[in-house]
Amino acid sequence: MTRDRLKNRRPTIYDVAKHAGVSPSLVSLVLQNPVRVSEKRRNAVQAAISELGYRPSRAATTLASSRTKSIGLVIDDYRNLWFVDLLRGMESVLTEGGYQVMLADSRPGANRISEAVDGLLAMHVDGLVIAAEPTLSMLTGAGVPTIVAGWRNGVPEGMDLVTNDDDAGGAMAAAHLLDLGHTRIGHLSGSGGAAAHRRAGFTGHLREAGVEVCVVGEAGGTSEEDGYESARWLLEHHPDTTAIFAANDTMAVGALGAIRVRGLSVPHEISVIGYDNSQLAKSRYLDITSVDNRSDLVGIEVARRLLARLEDPAAVPQRTLIDPALMVRSTTATAPSSSAQPSSLK
């Protein structure tokens, strides 16, 4: 039996079994848990699937087992490029196990995260990844294994958490600017756990060196527009600023816009550092110095942890920190000579 003979109908699991010379139950086992099948018979089934163009019914698979082979991912802003690498890292692990990721954006509206979680649970996902600011009830009452990705406010100790070491990343950015001789420094921040840790690491390292930093926007958002407005305010009220550290690359792009409008040059008159090492920072045109938070590795570890939690729901929760790295590019340079004396920005 070939694909041509089945062109007027969809091939079934029975067609695959007949073509491979095995039982339908063995085909089902290959689809659900291929490692339990010998390589020879697994290859025969997979060859038959490929030749016949068979696509398993997710509904049938769900009925045949207690799992839907789907994972829910809740993010808080689809414009934040951090989620792109996070998702890519997760999928690199989950697809090998036959899982698909179902994405929900919780950005619009105060109750959207609750609605996003409820929507995913209504679709009977096997597990949840929360990459947004959750409530305690979402973390403890979901009824499925739940992993938190990235620093989030109010996450209890008894939760699995995988995140970049944002405190260390913020300190890296501060150390880089100090090494370049900058002492009149501003920080564009935002609300949320990740921004808070980046802010703490950055300001803490500078204060240990005796340098005060002007923090702007810590109660606001972290979009490009937020970065533009915060940088505009900073440069208007502290025109002697020679370096800006933004909470993410998107805000850094906004800061570059505000700097251009003011007629300043980067990096000769003012240096800019972003965070996330996103495609924006890597682009040859922007070429932004940025802290690499290795969100792809965060995604890989999140997926591994979730699969382990599915196999052993009683496993002890863990907190994993992924080490960051500073990627120096063309938006940072030695401080202008006129900035040699520390300032006391408040």
Coordinates of C-alpha atoms in Angstrom, one line a residue:
M1 CA 0.0 0.0 0.0
T2 CA 1.4 3.4 -1.0
R3 CA 0.4 7.0 -0.6
D4 CA -1.0 7.0 -4.2
R5 CA -3.5 4.3 -3.3
L6 CA -4.6 6.3 -0.3
K7 CA -4.8 9.7 -2.0
N8 CA -8.6 9.8 -1.8
R9 CA -8.6 9.3 2.0
R10 CA -6.5 9.9 5.1
P11 CA -4.3 6.9 6.1
T12 CA -5.2 5.4 9.4
I13 CA -3.1 3.8 12.1
Y14 CA -4.3 0.4 10.7
D15 CA -2.8 1.3 7.3
V16 CA 0.5 2.2 8.9
A17 CA 0.5 -1.1 10.9
K18 CA -0.2 -3.2 7.8
H19 CA 2.4 -1.4 5.8
A20 CA 5.1 -1.8 8.6
G21 CA 4.0 -5.4 9.3
V22 CA 3.3 -4.7 13.0
S23 CA 0.2 -4.4 15.2
P24 CA -1.8 -1.1 15.5
S25 CA -1.0 -1.1 19.2
L26 CA 2.8 -1.1 18.4
V27 CA 2.2 1.9 16.1
S28 CA 0.4 3.7 18.9
L29 CA 3.4 2.9 21.3
V30 CA 5.8 4.3 18.8
L31 CA 3.8 7.5 18.6
Q32 CA 3.5 7.9 22.3
N33 CA 6.7 6.5 23.7
P34 CA 9.2 5.5 21.0
V35 CA 12.0 4.6 23.3
R36 CA 10.1 1.6 24.5
V37 CA 10.2 0.0 21.0
S38 CA 13.2 -1.7 19.4
E39 CA 15.1 0.3 16.9
K40 CA 14.2 -2.1 14.0
R41 CA 10.5 -2.0 14.5
R42 CA 10.5 1.7 15.4
N43 CA 12.3 2.5 12.1
A44 CA 9.8 0.3 10.2
V45 CA 6.9 2.2 11.7
Q46 CA 8.4 5.6 11.1
A47 CA 9.2 4.7 7.5
A48 CA 5.6 3.6 7.0
I49 CA 4.3 6.9 8.5
S50 CA 6.6 8.9 6.2
E51 CA 5.7 6.9 3.1
L52 CA 1.9 7.0 3.7
G53 CA 1.8 10.6 4.9
Y54 CA 0.1 9.5 8.1
R55 CA -0.7 12.2 10.7
P56 CA -1.9 11.0 14.1
S57 CA -5.1 12.4 15.5
R58 CA -4.3 14.4 18.6
A59 CA -7.9 13.8 19.8
A60 CA -7.4 10.0 19.5
T61 CA -4.0 10.2 21.2
T62 CA -5.7 12.1 24.1
L63 CA -8.4 9.5 24.4
A64 CA -5.8 6.7 24.4
S65 CA -3.8 8.2 27.3
S66 CA -4.2 10.6 30.2
R67 CA -2.1 13.3 28.5
T68 CA -2.8 15.7 25.7
K69 CA 1.0 16.1 24.9
S70 CA 0.6 19.9 25.1
I71 CA 2.3 22.5 27.3
G72 CA 0.8 25.9 28.0
L73 CA 3.1 28.9 28.0
V74 CA 1.8 32.3 29.4
I75 CA 3.8 35.4 28.4
D76 CA 3.1 39.0 29.4
D77 CA 4.1 40.8 26.2
Y78 CA 4.5 39.3 22.8
R79 CA 6.6 42.4 21.8
N80 CA 9.4 41.4 24.2
L81 CA 12.0 39.5 22.2
W82 CA 13.1 37.5 25.3
F83 CA 10.2 35.1 24.7
V84 CA 11.4 34.2 21.2
D85 CA 14.6 32.5 22.5
L86 CA 12.7 31.1 25.5
L87 CA 10.2 29.4 23.2
R88 CA 12.9 28.1 20.9
G89 CA 14.7 26.6 23.7
M90 CA 11.6 24.9 25.1
E91 CA 10.5 23.5 21.8
S92 CA 14.0 22.1 21.1
V93 CA 13.3 19.7 24.0
L94 CA 9.6 19.3 24.0
T95 CA 9.2 18.4 20.3
E96 CA 11.5 15.4 20.8
G97 CA 9.0 14.1 23.3
G98 CA 6.0 14.7 21.0
Y99 CA 4.8 17.8 22.9
Q100 CA 3.5 21.0 21.4
V101 CA 3.5 24.4 23.0
M102 CA 0.3 26.4 23.3
L103 CA 1.0 30.1 23.7
A104 CA -1.2 32.7 25.5
D105 CA -0.4 36.4 25.8
S106 CA -1.6 38.0 29.0
R107 CA -0.6 41.6 28.3
P108 CA -3.9 43.4 27.7
G109 CA -6.0 44.1 30.8
A110 CA -5.5 43.6 34.5
N111 CA -7.1 40.1 34.6
R112 CA -5.7 38.8 31.4
I113 CA -3.1 36.5 33.0
S114 CA -5.9 34.7 34.9
E115 CA -7.9 34.4 31.7
A116 CA -4.9 33.1 29.8
V117 CA -4.1 30.5 32.5
D118 CA -7.8 29.4 32.6
G119 CA -8.0 29.2 28.9
L120 CA -5.0 26.9 28.7
L121 CA -6.2 24.7 31.5
A122 CA -9.6 24.4 29.8
M123 CA -7.7 22.9 26.9
H124 CA -6.3 20.3 29.3
V125 CA -2.6 21.1 28.9
D126 CA -0.4 18.6 30.7
G127 CA 1.7 21.4 32.2
L128 CA 2.2 25.1 32.5
V129 CA 5.1 27.5 32.1
I130 CA 4.4 30.9 33.6
A131 CA 6.6 33.7 32.1
A132 CA 4.4 36.6 33.4
E133 CA 3.6 38.1 36.8
P134 CA 1.4 35.4 38.4
T135 CA -0.9 35.4 41.5
L136 CA -0.2 32.8 44.2
S137 CA -3.5 30.9 43.3
M138 CA -2.3 30.4 39.7
L139 CA 0.9 28.8 40.9
T140 CA -0.6 26.6 43.6
G141 CA -4.1 25.9 42.2
A142 CA -3.4 25.0 38.5
G143 CA -3.7 21.3 39.1
V144 CA -0.9 20.5 36.6
P145 CA 2.9 20.7 37.0
T146 CA 3.9 24.4 36.8
I147 CA 7.3 26.0 36.2
V148 CA 8.1 29.7 36.5
A149 CA 10.4 31.1 33.8
G150 CA 12.3 34.3 34.7
W151 CA 12.1 36.3 38.0
R152 CA 8.5 37.0 38.9
N153 CA 7.1 38.9 41.9
G154 CA 5.6 36.8 44.7
V155 CA 6.8 33.4 43.6
P156 CA 6.9 31.2 46.8
E157 CA 10.0 29.1 47.7
G158 CA 8.2 25.8 46.9
M159 CA 7.9 26.4 43.2
D160 CA 10.2 25.3 40.4
L161 CA 11.9 28.4 39.0
V162 CA 14.4 28.7 36.1
T163 CA 15.8 32.1 35.4
N164 CA 18.8 34.1 34.3
D165 CA 20.9 35.4 37.2
D166 CA 19.7 38.9 36.6
D167 CA 21.5 40.3 39.7
A168 CA 24.8 39.2 38.3
G169 CA 23.8 40.5 34.8
G170 CA 23.1 43.9 36.2
A171 CA 26.4 44.0 38.1
M172 CA 28.2 43.0 34.8
A173 CA 26.7 46.1 33.1
A174 CA 27.7 48.3 36.0
A175 CA 31.3 46.9 36.0
H176 CA 31.6 47.5 32.2
L177 CA 30.6 51.2 32.5
L178 CA 32.9 51.7 35.5
D179 CA 35.8 50.2 33.6
L180 CA 35.1 52.7 30.8
G181 CA 35.3 55.5 33.3
H182 CA 31.6 56.5 33.5
T183 CA 30.3 58.0 36.7
R184 CA 27.2 59.9 35.5
I185 CA 25.0 57.0 34.8
G186 CA 21.2 56.5 34.3
H187 CA 19.2 53.3 34.4
L188 CA 15.9 52.7 32.6
S189 CA 13.9 50.2 34.6
G190 CA 10.4 48.8 34.8
S191 CA 8.0 46.9 37.0
G192 CA 8.3 43.1 37.4
G193 CA 10.6 40.6 39.0
A194 CA 13.3 40.5 36.2
A195 CA 13.6 44.3 36.1
A196 CA 13.9 44.5 39.9
H197 CA 16.8 42.0 40.0
R198 CA 18.6 43.7 37.1
R199 CA 18.1 47.0 38.9
A200 CA 19.4 45.7 42.2
G201 CA 22.5 44.2 40.7
F202 CA 23.3 47.3 38.7
T203 CA 22.7 49.9 41.4
G204 CA 24.2 47.8 44.1
H205 CA 27.5 47.4 42.2
L206 CA 27.7 51.1 41.4
R207 CA 27.0 52.1 45.0
E208 CA 29.7 49.8 46.2
A209 CA 32.0 51.8 43.9
G210 CA 30.7 55.1 45.4
V211 CA 28.7 56.1 42.3
E212 CA 25.1 57.0 42.5
V213 CA 22.7 56.2 39.7
C214 CA 19.5 57.8 38.5
V215 CA 16.8 55.2 38.1
V216 CA 13.8 56.1 35.9
G217 CA 10.6 54.2 35.2
E218 CA 10.8 51.5 37.8
A219 CA 7.0 51.4 38.1
G220 CA 6.3 51.4 34.4
G221 CA 6.6 49.2 31.4
T222 CA 9.6 48.0 29.4
S223 CA 8.5 48.6 25.8
E224 CA 10.4 50.7 23.2
E225 CA 8.1 53.6 23.9
D226 CA 8.8 53.3 27.7
G227 CA 12.5 53.4 27.0
Y228 CA 12.1 56.4 24.8
E229 CA 10.1 58.4 27.3
S230 CA 12.3 57.4 30.3
A231 CA 15.5 58.3 28.4
R232 CA 14.0 61.6 27.3
W233 CA 13.2 62.5 30.9
L234 CA 16.6 61.4 32.1
L235 CA 18.5 63.5 29.5
E236 CA 16.2 66.5 30.1
H237 CA 16.7 66.5 33.9
H238 CA 20.3 65.1 33.9
P239 CA 21.9 66.4 30.7
D240 CA 25.4 65.4 32.0
T241 CA 24.6 61.7 31.8
T242 CA 27.2 59.8 29.9
A243 CA 25.9 56.3 30.1
I244 CA 22.5 54.5 30.1
F245 CA 21.7 51.0 31.1
A246 CA 18.3 49.8 29.9
A247 CA 16.3 46.9 31.5
N248 CA 16.1 45.2 28.1
D249 CA 17.1 45.7 24.5
T250 CA 13.7 47.0 23.4
M251 CA 14.1 49.9 25.9
A252 CA 17.6 50.4 24.7
V253 CA 16.3 51.0 21.2
G254 CA 13.9 53.6 22.6
A255 CA 16.8 55.2 24.4
L256 CA 18.8 55.4 21.2
G257 CA 15.8 57.3 19.7
A258 CA 15.7 59.8 22.5
I259 CA 19.5 60.3 22.3
R260 CA 19.3 61.0 18.6
V261 CA 16.5 63.5 19.0
R262 CA 18.6 65.3 21.5
G263 CA 21.4 65.5 19.0
L264 CA 23.9 63.4 20.9
S265 CA 26.2 60.7 19.4
V266 CA 26.5 57.1 20.6
P267 CA 29.0 56.1 22.0
H268 CA 31.2 59.1 21.9
E269 CA 29.0 61.4 24.0
I270 CA 26.8 58.7 25.7
S271 CA 27.0 55.0 26.0
V272 CA 24.1 52.6 26.0
I273 CA 23.8 49.0 27.3
G274 CA 20.7 46.8 26.8
Y275 CA 19.8 43.4 28.3
D276 CA 18.7 40.1 26.7
N277 CA 21.1 40.0 23.7
S278 CA 18.2 39.8 21.4
Q279 CA 18.2 40.0 17.6
L280 CA 17.8 43.8 18.0
A281 CA 21.1 44.0 19.8
K282 CA 22.8 41.7 17.4
S283 CA 21.7 43.5 14.3
R284 CA 24.6 45.1 12.4
Y285 CA 22.8 48.4 12.2
L286 CA 22.1 48.8 15.9
D287 CA 25.0 46.7 17.3
I288 CA 24.0 47.3 20.9
T289 CA 26.2 46.2 23.8
S290 CA 23.9 43.9 25.8
V291 CA 23.9 41.4 28.6
D292 CA 23.1 37.9 27.3
N293 CA 20.6 36.3 29.6
R294 CA 20.8 33.0 27.7
S295 CA 17.0 32.7 27.4
D296 CA 17.5 29.8 25.1
L297 CA 19.2 27.9 27.9
V298 CA 16.4 29.0 30.3
G299 CA 13.9 27.5 27.8
I300 CA 15.8 24.3 27.5
E301 CA 16.0 23.9 31.3
V302 CA 12.4 24.9 31.8
A303 CA 11.3 22.1 29.4
R304 CA 13.6 19.5 31.0
R305 CA 12.3 20.4 34.4
L306 CA 8.7 20.3 33.3
L307 CA 9.1 16.8 31.7
A308 CA 10.8 15.6 34.9
R309 CA 7.9 17.0 36.9
L310 CA 5.4 15.2 34.7
E311 CA 7.2 11.9 35.4
D312 CA 7.6 12.6 39.1
P313 CA 5.1 15.1 40.5
A314 CA 6.5 14.6 44.0
A315 CA 10.1 15.7 43.1
V316 CA 11.6 18.5 45.2
P317 CA 11.2 21.9 43.6
Q318 CA 14.4 23.6 42.5
R319 CA 15.6 27.1 41.6
T320 CA 18.1 27.2 38.8
L321 CA 20.1 30.3 37.8
I322 CA 21.6 30.5 34.3
D323 CA 24.8 32.5 34.2
P324 CA 24.7 35.7 32.0
A325 CA 27.5 37.0 29.7
L326 CA 28.3 40.6 28.6
M327 CA 28.4 41.1 24.8
V328 CA 30.4 44.2 24.1
R329 CA 29.5 46.0 20.8
S330 CA 29.6 49.5 19.4
T331 CA 27.3 51.4 21.7
T332 CA 29.7 51.7 24.7
A333 CA 33.0 53.5 24.8
T334 CA 35.3 55.3 27.2
A335 CA 33.5 58.1 29.1
P336 CA 34.1 61.7 27.8
S337 CA 37.0 63.3 29.7
S338 CA 34.6 65.9 31.2
S339 CA 32.9 63.2 33.2
A340 CA 35.9 62.3 35.4
Q341 CA 34.3 63.5 38.6
P342 CA 31.4 61.5 40.2
S343 CA 28.0 63.1 40.3
S344 CA 25.3 62.5 42.8
L345 CA 22.2 61.7 40.7
K346 CA 19.1 61.2 42.8

